[in-house]
PDB file of C-alpha atoms in Angstrom:
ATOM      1  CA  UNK A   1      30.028   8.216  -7.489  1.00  0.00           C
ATOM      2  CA  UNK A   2      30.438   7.028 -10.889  1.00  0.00           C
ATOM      3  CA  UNK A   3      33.414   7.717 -13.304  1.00  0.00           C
ATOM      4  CA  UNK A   4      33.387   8.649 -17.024  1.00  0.00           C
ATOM      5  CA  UNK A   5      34.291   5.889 -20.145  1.00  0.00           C
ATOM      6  CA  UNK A   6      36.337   6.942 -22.280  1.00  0.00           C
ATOM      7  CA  UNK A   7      33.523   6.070 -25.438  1.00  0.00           C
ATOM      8  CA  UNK A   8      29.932   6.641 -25.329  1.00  0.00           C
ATOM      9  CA  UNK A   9      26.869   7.789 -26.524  1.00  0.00           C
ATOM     10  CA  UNK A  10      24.884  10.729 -25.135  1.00  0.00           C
ATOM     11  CA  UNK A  11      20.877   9.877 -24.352  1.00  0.00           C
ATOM     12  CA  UNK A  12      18.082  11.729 -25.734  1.00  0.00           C
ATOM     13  CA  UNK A  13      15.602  10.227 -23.800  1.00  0.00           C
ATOM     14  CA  UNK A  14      14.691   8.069 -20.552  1.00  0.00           C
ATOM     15  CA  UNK A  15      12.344   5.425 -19.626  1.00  0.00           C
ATOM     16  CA  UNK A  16      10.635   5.348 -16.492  1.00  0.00           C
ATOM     17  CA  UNK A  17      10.301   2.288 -14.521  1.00  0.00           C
ATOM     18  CA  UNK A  18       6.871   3.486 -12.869  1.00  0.00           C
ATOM     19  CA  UNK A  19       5.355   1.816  -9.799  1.00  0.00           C
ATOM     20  CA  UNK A  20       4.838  -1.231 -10.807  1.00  0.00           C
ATOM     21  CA  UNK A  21       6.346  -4.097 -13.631  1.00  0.00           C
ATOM     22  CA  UNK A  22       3.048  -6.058 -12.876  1.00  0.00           C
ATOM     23  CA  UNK A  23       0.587  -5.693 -16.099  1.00  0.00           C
ATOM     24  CA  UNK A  24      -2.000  -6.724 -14.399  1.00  0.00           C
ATOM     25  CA  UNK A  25      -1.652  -3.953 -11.907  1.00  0.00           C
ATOM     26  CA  UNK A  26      -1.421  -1.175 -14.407  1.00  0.00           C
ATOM     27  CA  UNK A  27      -5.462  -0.865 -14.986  1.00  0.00           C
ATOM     28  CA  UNK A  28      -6.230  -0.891 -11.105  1.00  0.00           C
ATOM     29  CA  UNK A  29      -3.661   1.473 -10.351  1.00  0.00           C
ATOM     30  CA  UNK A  30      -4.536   4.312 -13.536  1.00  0.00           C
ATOM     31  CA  UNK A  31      -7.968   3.947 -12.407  1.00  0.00           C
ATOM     32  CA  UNK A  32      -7.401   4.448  -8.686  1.00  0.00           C
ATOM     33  CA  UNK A  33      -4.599   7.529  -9.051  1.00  0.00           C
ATOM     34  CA  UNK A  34      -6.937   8.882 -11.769  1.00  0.00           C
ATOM     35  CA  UNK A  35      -9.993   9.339  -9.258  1.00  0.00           C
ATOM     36  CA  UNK A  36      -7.336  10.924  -6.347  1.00  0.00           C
ATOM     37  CA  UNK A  37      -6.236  13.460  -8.613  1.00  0.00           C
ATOM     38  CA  UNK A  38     -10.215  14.116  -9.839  1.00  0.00           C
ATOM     39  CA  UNK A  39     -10.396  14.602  -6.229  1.00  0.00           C
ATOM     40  CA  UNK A  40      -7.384  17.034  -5.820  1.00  0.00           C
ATOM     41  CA  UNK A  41      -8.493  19.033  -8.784  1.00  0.00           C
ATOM     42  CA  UNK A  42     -12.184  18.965  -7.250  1.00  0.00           C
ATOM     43  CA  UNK A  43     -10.766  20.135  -4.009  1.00  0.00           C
ATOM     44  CA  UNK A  44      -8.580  22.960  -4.808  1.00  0.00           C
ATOM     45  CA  UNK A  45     -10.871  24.013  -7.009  1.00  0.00           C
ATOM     46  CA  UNK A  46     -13.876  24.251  -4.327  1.00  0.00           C
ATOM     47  CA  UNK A  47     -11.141  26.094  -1.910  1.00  0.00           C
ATOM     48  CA  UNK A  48     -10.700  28.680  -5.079  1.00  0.00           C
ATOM     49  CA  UNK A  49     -14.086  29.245  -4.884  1.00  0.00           C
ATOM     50  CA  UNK A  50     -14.750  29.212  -1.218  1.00  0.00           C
ATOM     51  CA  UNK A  51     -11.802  31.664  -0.371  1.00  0.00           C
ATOM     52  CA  UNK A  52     -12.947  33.985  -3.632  1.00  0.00           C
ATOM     53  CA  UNK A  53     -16.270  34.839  -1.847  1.00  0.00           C
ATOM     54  CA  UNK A  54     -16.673  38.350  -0.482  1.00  0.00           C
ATOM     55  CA  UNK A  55     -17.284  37.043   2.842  1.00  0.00           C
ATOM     56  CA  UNK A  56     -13.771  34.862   3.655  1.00  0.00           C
ATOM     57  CA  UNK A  57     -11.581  37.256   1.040  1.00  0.00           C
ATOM     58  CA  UNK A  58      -9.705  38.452   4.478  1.00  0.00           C
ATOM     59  CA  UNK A  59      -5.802  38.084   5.202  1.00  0.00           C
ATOM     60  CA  UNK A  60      -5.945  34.564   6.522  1.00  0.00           C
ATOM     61  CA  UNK A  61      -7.199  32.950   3.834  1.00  0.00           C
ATOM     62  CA  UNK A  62      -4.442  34.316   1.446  1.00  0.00           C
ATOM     63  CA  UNK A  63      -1.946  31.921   2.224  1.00  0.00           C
ATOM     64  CA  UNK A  64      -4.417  28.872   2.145  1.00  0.00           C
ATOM     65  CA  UNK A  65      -5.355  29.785  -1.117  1.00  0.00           C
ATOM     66  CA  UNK A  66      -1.357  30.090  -2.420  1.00  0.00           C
ATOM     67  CA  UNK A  67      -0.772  26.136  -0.796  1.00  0.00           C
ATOM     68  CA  UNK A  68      -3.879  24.964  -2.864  1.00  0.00           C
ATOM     69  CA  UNK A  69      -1.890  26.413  -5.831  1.00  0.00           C
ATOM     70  CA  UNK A  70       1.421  25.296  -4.664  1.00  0.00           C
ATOM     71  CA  UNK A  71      -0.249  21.501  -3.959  1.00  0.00           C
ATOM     72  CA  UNK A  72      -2.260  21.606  -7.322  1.00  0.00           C
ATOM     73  CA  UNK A  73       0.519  22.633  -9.385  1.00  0.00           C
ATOM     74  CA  UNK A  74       2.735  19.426  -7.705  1.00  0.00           C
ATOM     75  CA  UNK A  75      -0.105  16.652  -8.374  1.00  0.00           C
ATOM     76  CA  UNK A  76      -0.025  18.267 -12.130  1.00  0.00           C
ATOM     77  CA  UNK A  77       3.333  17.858 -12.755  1.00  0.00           C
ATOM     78  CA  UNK A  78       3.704  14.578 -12.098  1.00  0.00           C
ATOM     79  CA  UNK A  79       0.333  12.838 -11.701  1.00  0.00           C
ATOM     80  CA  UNK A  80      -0.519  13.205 -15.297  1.00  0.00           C
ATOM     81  CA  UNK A  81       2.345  11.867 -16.925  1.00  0.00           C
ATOM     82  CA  UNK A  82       1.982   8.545 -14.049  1.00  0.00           C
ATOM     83  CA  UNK A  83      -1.394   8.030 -15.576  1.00  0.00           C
ATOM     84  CA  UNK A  84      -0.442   7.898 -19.582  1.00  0.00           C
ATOM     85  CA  UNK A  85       2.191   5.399 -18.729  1.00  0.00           C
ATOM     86  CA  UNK A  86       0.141   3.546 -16.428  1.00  0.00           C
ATOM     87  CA  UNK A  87      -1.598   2.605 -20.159  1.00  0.00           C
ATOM     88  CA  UNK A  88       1.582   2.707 -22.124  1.00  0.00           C
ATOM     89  CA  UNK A  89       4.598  -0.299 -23.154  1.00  0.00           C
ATOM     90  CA  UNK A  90       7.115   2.375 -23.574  1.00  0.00           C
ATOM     91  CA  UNK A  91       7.017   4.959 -20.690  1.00  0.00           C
ATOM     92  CA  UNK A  92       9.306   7.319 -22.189  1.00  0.00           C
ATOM     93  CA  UNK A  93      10.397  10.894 -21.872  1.00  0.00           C
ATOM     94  CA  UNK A  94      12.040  13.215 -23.497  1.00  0.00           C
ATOM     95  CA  UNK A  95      15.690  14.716 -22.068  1.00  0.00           C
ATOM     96  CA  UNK A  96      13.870  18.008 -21.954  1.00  0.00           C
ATOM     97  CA  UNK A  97      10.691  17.051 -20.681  1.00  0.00           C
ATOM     98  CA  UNK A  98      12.405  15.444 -18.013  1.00  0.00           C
ATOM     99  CA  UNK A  99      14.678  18.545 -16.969  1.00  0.00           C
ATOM    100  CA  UNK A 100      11.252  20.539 -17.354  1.00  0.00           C
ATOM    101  CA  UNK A 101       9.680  18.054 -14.634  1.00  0.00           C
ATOM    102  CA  UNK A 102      12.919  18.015 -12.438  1.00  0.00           C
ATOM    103  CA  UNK A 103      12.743  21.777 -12.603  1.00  0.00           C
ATOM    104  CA  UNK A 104       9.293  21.976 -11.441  1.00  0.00           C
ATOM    105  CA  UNK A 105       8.828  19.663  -8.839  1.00  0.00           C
ATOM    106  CA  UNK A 106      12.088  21.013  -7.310  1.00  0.00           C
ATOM    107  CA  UNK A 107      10.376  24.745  -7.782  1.00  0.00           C
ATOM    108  CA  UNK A 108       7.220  23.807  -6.115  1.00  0.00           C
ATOM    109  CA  UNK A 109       8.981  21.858  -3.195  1.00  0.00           C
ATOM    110  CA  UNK A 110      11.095  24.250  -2.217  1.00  0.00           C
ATOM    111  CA  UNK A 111       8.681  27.065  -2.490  1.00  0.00           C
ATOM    112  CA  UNK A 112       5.869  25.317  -0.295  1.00  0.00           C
ATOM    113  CA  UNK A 113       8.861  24.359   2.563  1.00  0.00           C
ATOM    114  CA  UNK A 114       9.077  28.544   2.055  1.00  0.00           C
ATOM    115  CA  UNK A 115       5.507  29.031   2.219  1.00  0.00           C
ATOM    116  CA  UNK A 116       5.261  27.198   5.173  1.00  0.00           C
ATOM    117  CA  UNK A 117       7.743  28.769   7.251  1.00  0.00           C
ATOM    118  CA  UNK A 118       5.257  31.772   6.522  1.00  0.00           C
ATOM    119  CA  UNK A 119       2.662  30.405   7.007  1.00  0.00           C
ATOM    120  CA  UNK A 120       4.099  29.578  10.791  1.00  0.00           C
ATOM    121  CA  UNK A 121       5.451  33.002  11.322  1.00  0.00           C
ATOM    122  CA  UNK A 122       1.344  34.251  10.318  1.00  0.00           C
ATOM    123  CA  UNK A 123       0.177  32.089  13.241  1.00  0.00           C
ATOM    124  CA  UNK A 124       3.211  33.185  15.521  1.00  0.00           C
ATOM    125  CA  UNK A 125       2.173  36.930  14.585  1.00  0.00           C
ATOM    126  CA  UNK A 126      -1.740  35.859  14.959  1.00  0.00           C
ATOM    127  CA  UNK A 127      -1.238  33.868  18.311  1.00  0.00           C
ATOM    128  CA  UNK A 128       1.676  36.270  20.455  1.00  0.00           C
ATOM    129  CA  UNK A 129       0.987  39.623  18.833  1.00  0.00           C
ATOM    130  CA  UNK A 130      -3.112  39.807  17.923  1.00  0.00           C
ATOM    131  CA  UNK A 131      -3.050  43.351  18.403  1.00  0.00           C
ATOM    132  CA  UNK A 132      -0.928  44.148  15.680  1.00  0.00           C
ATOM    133  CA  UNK A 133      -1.406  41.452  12.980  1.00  0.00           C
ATOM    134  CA  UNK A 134      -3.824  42.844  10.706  1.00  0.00           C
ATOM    135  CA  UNK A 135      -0.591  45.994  10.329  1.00  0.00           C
ATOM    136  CA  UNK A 136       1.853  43.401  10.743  1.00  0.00           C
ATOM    137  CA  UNK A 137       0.471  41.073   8.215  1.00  0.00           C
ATOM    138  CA  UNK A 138      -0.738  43.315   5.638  1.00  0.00           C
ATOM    139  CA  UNK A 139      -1.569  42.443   1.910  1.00  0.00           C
ATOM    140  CA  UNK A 140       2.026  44.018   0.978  1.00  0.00           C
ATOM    141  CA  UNK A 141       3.121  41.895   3.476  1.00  0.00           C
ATOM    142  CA  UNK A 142       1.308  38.443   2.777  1.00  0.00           C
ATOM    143  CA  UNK A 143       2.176  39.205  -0.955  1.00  0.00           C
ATOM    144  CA  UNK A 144       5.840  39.963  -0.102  1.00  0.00           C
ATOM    145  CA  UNK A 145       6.674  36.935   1.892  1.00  0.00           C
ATOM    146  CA  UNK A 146       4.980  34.246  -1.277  1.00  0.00           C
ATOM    147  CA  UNK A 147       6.828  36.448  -3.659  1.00  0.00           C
ATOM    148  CA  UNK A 148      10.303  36.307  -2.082  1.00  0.00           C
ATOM    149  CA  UNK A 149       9.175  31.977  -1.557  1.00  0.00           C
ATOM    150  CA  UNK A 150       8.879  31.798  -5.083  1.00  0.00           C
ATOM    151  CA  UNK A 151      11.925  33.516  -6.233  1.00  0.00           C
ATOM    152  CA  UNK A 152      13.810  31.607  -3.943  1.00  0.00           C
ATOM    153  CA  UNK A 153      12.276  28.344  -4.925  1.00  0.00           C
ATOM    154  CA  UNK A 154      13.191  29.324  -8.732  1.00  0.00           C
ATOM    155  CA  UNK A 155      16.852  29.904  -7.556  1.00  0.00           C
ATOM    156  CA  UNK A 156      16.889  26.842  -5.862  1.00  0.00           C
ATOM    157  CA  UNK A 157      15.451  24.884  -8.794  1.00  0.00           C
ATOM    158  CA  UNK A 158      17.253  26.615 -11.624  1.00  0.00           C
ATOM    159  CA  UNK A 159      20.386  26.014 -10.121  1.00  0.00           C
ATOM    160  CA  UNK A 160      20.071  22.271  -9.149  1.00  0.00           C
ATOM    161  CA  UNK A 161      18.485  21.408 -12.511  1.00  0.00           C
ATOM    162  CA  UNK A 162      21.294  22.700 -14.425  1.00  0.00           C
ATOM    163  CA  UNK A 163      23.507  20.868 -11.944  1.00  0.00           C
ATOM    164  CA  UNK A 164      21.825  17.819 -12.825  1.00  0.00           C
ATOM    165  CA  UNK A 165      21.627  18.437 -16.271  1.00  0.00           C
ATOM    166  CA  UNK A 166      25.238  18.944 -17.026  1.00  0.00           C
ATOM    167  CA  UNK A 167      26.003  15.967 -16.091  1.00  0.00           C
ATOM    168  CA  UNK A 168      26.758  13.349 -19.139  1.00  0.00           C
ATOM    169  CA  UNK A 169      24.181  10.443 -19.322  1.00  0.00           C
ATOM    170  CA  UNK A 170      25.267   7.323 -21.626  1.00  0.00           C
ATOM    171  CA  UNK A 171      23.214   4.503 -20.744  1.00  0.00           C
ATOM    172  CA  UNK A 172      21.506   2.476 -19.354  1.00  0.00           C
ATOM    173  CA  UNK A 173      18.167   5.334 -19.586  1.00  0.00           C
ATOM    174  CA  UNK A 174      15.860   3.449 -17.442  1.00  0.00           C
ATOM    175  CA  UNK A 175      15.040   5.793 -14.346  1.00  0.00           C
ATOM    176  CA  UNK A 176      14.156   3.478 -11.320  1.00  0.00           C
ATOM    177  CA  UNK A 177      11.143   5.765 -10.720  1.00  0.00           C
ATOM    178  CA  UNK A 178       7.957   7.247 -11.736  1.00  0.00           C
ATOM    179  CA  UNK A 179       9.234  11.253 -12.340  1.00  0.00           C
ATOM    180  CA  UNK A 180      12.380  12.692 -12.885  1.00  0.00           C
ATOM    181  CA  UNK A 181      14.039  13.029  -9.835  1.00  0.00           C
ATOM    182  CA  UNK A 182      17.714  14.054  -8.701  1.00  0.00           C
ATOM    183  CA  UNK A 183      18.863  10.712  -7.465  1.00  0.00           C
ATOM    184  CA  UNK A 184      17.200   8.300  -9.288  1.00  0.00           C
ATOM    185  CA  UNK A 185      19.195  10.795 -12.565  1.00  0.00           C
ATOM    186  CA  UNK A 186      22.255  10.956 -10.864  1.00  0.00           C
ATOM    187  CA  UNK A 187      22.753   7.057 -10.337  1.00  0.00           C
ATOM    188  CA  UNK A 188      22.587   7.298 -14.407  1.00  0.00           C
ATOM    189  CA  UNK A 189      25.479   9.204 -14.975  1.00  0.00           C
ATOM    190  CA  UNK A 190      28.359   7.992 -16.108  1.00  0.00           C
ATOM    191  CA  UNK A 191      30.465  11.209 -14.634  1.00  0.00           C
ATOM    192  CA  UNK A 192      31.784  11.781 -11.443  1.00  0.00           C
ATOM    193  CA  UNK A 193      29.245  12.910  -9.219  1.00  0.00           C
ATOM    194  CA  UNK A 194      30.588  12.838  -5.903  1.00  0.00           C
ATOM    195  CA  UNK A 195      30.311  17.168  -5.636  1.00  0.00           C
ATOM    196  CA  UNK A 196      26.629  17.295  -7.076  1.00  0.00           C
ATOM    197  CA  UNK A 197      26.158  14.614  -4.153  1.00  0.00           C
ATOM    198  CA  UNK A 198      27.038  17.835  -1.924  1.00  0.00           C
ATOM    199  CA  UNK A 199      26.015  20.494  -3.657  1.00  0.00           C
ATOM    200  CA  UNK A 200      22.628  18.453  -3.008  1.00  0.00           C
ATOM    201  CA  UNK A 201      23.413  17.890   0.491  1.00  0.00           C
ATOM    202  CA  UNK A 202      23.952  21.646   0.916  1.00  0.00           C
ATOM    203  CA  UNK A 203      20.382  22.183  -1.134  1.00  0.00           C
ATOM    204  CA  UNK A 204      18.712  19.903   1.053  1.00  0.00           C
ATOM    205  CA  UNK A 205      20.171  22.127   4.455  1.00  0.00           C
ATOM    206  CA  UNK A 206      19.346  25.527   2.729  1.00  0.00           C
ATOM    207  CA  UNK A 207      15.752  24.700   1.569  1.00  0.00           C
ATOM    208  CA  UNK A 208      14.238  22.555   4.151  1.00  0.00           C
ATOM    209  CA  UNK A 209      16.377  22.632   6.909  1.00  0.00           C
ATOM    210  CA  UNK A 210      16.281  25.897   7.275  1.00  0.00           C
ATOM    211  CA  UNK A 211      12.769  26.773   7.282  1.00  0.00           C
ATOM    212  CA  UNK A 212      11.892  23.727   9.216  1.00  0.00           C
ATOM    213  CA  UNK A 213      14.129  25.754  12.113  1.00  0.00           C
ATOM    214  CA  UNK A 214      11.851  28.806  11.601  1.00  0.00           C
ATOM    215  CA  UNK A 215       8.645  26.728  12.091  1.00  0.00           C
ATOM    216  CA  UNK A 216       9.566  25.217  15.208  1.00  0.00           C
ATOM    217  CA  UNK A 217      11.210  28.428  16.843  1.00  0.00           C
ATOM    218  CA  UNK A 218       7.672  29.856  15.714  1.00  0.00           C
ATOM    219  CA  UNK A 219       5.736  27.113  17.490  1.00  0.00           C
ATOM    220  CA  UNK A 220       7.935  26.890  20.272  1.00  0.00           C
ATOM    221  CA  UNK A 221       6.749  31.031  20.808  1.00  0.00           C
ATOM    222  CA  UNK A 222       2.977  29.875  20.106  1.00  0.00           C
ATOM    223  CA  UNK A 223       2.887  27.059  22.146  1.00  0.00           C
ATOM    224  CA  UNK A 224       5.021  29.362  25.315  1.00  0.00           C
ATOM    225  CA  UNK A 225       2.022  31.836  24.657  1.00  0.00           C
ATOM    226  CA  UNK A 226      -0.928  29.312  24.266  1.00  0.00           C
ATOM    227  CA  UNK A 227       0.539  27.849  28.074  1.00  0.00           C
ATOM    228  CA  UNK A 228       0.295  31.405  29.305  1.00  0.00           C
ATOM    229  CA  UNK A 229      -3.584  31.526  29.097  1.00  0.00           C
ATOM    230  CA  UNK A 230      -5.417  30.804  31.972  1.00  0.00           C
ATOM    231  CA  UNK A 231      -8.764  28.961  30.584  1.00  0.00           C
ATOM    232  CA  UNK A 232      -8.442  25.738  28.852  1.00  0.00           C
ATOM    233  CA  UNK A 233     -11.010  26.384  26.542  1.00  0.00           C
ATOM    234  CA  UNK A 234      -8.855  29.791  25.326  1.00  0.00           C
ATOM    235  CA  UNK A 235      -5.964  27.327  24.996  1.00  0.00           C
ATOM    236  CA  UNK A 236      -8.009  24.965  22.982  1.00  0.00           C
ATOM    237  CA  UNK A 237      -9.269  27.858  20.686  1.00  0.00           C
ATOM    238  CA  UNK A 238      -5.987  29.690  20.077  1.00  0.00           C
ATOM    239  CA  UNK A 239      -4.447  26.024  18.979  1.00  0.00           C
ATOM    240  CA  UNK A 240      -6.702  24.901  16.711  1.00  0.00           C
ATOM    241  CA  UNK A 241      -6.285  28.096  14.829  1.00  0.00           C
ATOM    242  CA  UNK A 242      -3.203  26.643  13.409  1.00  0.00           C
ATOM    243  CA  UNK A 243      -3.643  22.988  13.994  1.00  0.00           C
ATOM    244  CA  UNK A 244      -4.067  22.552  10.360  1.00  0.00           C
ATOM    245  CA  UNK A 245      -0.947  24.256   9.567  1.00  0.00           C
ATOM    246  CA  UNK A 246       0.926  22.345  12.157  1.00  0.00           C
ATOM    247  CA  UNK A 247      -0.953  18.575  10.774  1.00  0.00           C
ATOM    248  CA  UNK A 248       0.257  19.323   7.125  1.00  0.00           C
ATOM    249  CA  UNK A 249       3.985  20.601   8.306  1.00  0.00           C
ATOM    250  CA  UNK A 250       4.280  17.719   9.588  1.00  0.00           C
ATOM    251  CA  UNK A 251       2.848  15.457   6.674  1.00  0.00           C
ATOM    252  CA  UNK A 252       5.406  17.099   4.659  1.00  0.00           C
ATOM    253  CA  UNK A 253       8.832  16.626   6.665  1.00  0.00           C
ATOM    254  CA  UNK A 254       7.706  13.494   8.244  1.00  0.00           C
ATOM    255  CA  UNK A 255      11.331  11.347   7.730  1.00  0.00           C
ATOM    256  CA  UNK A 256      11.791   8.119   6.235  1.00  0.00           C
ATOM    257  CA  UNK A 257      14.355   5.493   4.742  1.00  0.00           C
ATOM    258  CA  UNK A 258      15.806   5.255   1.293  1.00  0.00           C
ATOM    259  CA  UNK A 259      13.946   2.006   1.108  1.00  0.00           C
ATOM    260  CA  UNK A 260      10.787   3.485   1.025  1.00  0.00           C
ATOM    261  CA  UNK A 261      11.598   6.614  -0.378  1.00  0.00           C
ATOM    262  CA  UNK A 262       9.591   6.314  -3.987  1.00  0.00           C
ATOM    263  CA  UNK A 263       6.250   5.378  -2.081  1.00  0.00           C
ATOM    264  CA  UNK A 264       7.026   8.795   0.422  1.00  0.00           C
ATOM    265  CA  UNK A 265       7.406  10.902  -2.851  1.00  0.00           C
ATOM    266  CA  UNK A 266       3.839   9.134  -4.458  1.00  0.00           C
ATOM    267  CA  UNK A 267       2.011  10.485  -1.325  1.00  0.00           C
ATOM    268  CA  UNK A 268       3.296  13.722  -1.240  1.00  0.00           C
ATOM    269  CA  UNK A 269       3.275  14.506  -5.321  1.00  0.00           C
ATOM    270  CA  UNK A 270      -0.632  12.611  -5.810  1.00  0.00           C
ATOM    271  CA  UNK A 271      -1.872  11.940  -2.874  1.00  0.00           C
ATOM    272  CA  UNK A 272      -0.924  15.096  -0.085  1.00  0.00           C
ATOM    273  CA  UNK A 273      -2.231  17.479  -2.413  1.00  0.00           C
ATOM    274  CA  UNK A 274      -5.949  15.882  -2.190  1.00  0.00           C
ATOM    275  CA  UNK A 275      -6.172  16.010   1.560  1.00  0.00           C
ATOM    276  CA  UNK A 276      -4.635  18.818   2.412  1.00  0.00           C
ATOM    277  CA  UNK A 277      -7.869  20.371   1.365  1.00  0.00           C
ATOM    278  CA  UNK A 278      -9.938  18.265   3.628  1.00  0.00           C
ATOM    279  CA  UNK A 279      -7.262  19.243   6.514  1.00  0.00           C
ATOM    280  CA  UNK A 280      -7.946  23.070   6.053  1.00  0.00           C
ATOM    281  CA  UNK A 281     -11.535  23.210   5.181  1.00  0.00           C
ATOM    282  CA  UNK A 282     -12.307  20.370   7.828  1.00  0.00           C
ATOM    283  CA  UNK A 283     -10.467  22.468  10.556  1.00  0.00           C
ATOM    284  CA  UNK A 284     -11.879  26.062   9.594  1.00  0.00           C
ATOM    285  CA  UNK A 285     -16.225  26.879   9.976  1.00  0.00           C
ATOM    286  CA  UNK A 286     -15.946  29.457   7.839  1.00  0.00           C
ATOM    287  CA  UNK A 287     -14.970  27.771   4.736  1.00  0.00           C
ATOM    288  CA  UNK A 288     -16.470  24.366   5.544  1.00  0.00           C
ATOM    289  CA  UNK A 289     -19.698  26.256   6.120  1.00  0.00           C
ATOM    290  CA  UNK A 290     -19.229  27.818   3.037  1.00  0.00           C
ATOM    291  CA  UNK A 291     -18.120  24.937   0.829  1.00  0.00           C
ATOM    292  CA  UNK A 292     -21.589  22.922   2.304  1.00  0.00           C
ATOM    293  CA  UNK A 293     -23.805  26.064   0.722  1.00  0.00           C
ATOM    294  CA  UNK A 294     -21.601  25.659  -2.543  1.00  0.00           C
ATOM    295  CA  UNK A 295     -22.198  22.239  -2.600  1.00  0.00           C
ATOM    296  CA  UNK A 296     -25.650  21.765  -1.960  1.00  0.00           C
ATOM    297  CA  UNK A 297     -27.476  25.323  -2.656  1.00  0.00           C
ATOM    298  CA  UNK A 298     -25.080  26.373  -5.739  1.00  0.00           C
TER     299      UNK A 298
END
C-alpha cells in the first residue's frame, strides 16, 4: 500500500527491467526466445492447417483450434516486445502501450481459464453422455460457450486495466519485469492501493477460481464414469481422449511462490504456447497423422 506526495510529476512512460541486467546474456537469450516463438508460430500455424482439412473439420477440433488462437495471441503480445529489448539500452514503453499490453494479456488469460472450463465440460459431455453430444455440443453450442469466454474475458480485462490505470504513477518508472503486469504497476504507484489489492484478489477468485471448480467437478464426473467401465483397455481409451486437456489444465494453474513468479509468467506467455501444440497433436492420430502428410508430402 503506498500513499500519495503531496508534489509530483505524472509518467509518460516505463522502463522494463527484462530478464536479465547481464549484457552478455542479452544475445543468447534474443536468440534462444526468438527460435521458441518461430516454433510457436510454426506450430499453431500447422494446427490451423491440420484442423482446416475437410477430413478433421468435426466438433472436437473446434475448441483446439480456438486455444491455438488463444496461446498464439499470448506469445504475440508479449514475446515480441521481450525480443526488441533483448537488443536495446533503453527498454522503454509507452503509458499506452503498456495499458494496451496489460489489457491483453489479462483478456487472453482470463478467456483461456474460460475456454478451458469448456473445454472440460466437452469431455464431461463426450465421456458420461456419448449419446447425446453431437446435439448437446452443437456448432451453436461450441460457438456460444467461446463467445460468452471472450466477452467475459473483455469484462474482466477492461475493468482491471482501467483499475490499474487510474491509479497516479510519479516515479521511479522502472517495472521490475519483462511486460506490463498488475503488480509489478501497482508497486509503482504512489496512491493508495490497498482496495485495487482486493478488487484483484476478488478478480483472481472470479476468473480462475471459479472455472478451475468447474474443471474438477467435470473430471471428478469423468473419472466416476471412466471407473464404471469394466475393461481396462475401455478405461485407457476413454482417458486419453482428454488427457491432453487435463496435461495443459494443469500446466496452466500449476501454483508457485512470489519468488519465482516472473520465470512462471515467461513459461506460460513464450514458452506454454509452443508445446501445447506438441501436447494436442502428440496425443490425437488424427491430426498427428495428418500434420506428418503436411509435413512431408505437402
Amino acid at each position: 500500500m503506498r500513499s500519495e506526495p503531496e508534489n509530483h510529476t505524472l509518467l509518460t512512460e516505463f522502463v522494463l527491467s527484462g530478464l536479465s541486467s547481464h549484457p552478455e546474456l542479452q544475445n543468447w537469450l534474443f536468440f534462444s526466445f526468438c527460435l521458441i516463438y518461430t516454433f510457436t508460430l510454426t506450430g499453431k500455424l500447422l494446427i490451423f492447417l491440420v484442423t482446416a482439412h475437410p477430413t478433421l473439420r468435426m466438433l472436437m477440433y473446434f475448441f483446439l483450434w480456438v486455444l491455438s488462437l488463444l496461446d498464439i495471441s499470448t506469445a504475440s503480445t508479449v514475446v515480441p516486445k521481450m525480443l526488441i529489448n533483448f537488443l536495446s539500452e533503453g527498454r522503454r514503453i509507452s503509458y499506452a502501450g503498456c495499458a494496451t499490453q496489460l489489457y491483453l494479456v489479462i483478456f487472453l488469460g482470463a478467456t483461456k481459464c474460460y475456454v478451458l472450463a469448456a473445454m472440460a465440460y466437452d469431455r464431461y459431455v463426450a465421456i458420461c453422455n456419448p449419446l447425446r453430444y453431437a446435439i448437446i455440443m452443437n456448432n451453436k453450442a461450441r460457438l456460444s460457450l467461446v463467445l460468452l469466454s471472450c466477452c467475459s474475458g473483455n469484462v474482466v480485462s477492461v475493468v482491471q486495466t482501467a483499475w490499474v490505470f487510474t491509479l497516479r504513477f510519479c516515479g521511479p518508472n522502472k517495472i521490475n519485469y519483462f511486460f506490463c503486469d498488475i503488480p509489478p504497476l501497482i508497486m509503482l504507484s504512489c496512491t493508495d492501493t490497498s482496495l485495487y489489492e482486493k478488487q484483484t484478489l476478488a478478480t483472481a477468485v472470479l476468473v480462475i477460481f471459479a472455472p478451475f471448480c468447474l474443471i474438477l467437478v467435470s473430471y471428478a464426473c469423468i473419472i466416476s464414469n471412466i471407473l464404471k467401465i469394466s475393461s481396462a483397455e475401455g478405461r485407457r481409451k476413454t482417458f486419453s481422449t482428454c488427457s491432453s486437456h487435463l496435461i495443459v489444465v494443469t500446466l496452466y494453474y500449476v501454483n508457485y511462490s512470489q519468488d519465482v513468479k516472473k520465470l512462471f509468467s515467461l513459461i506460460y506467455t513464450a514458452i506454454i504456447p509452443a508445446l501445447n501444440p506438441l501436447i494436442y497433436s502428440l496425443r490425437n492420430k488424427e491430426v498427428k497423422g495428418w500434420s506428418l502428410k503436411m509435413l512431408f508430402l505437402g
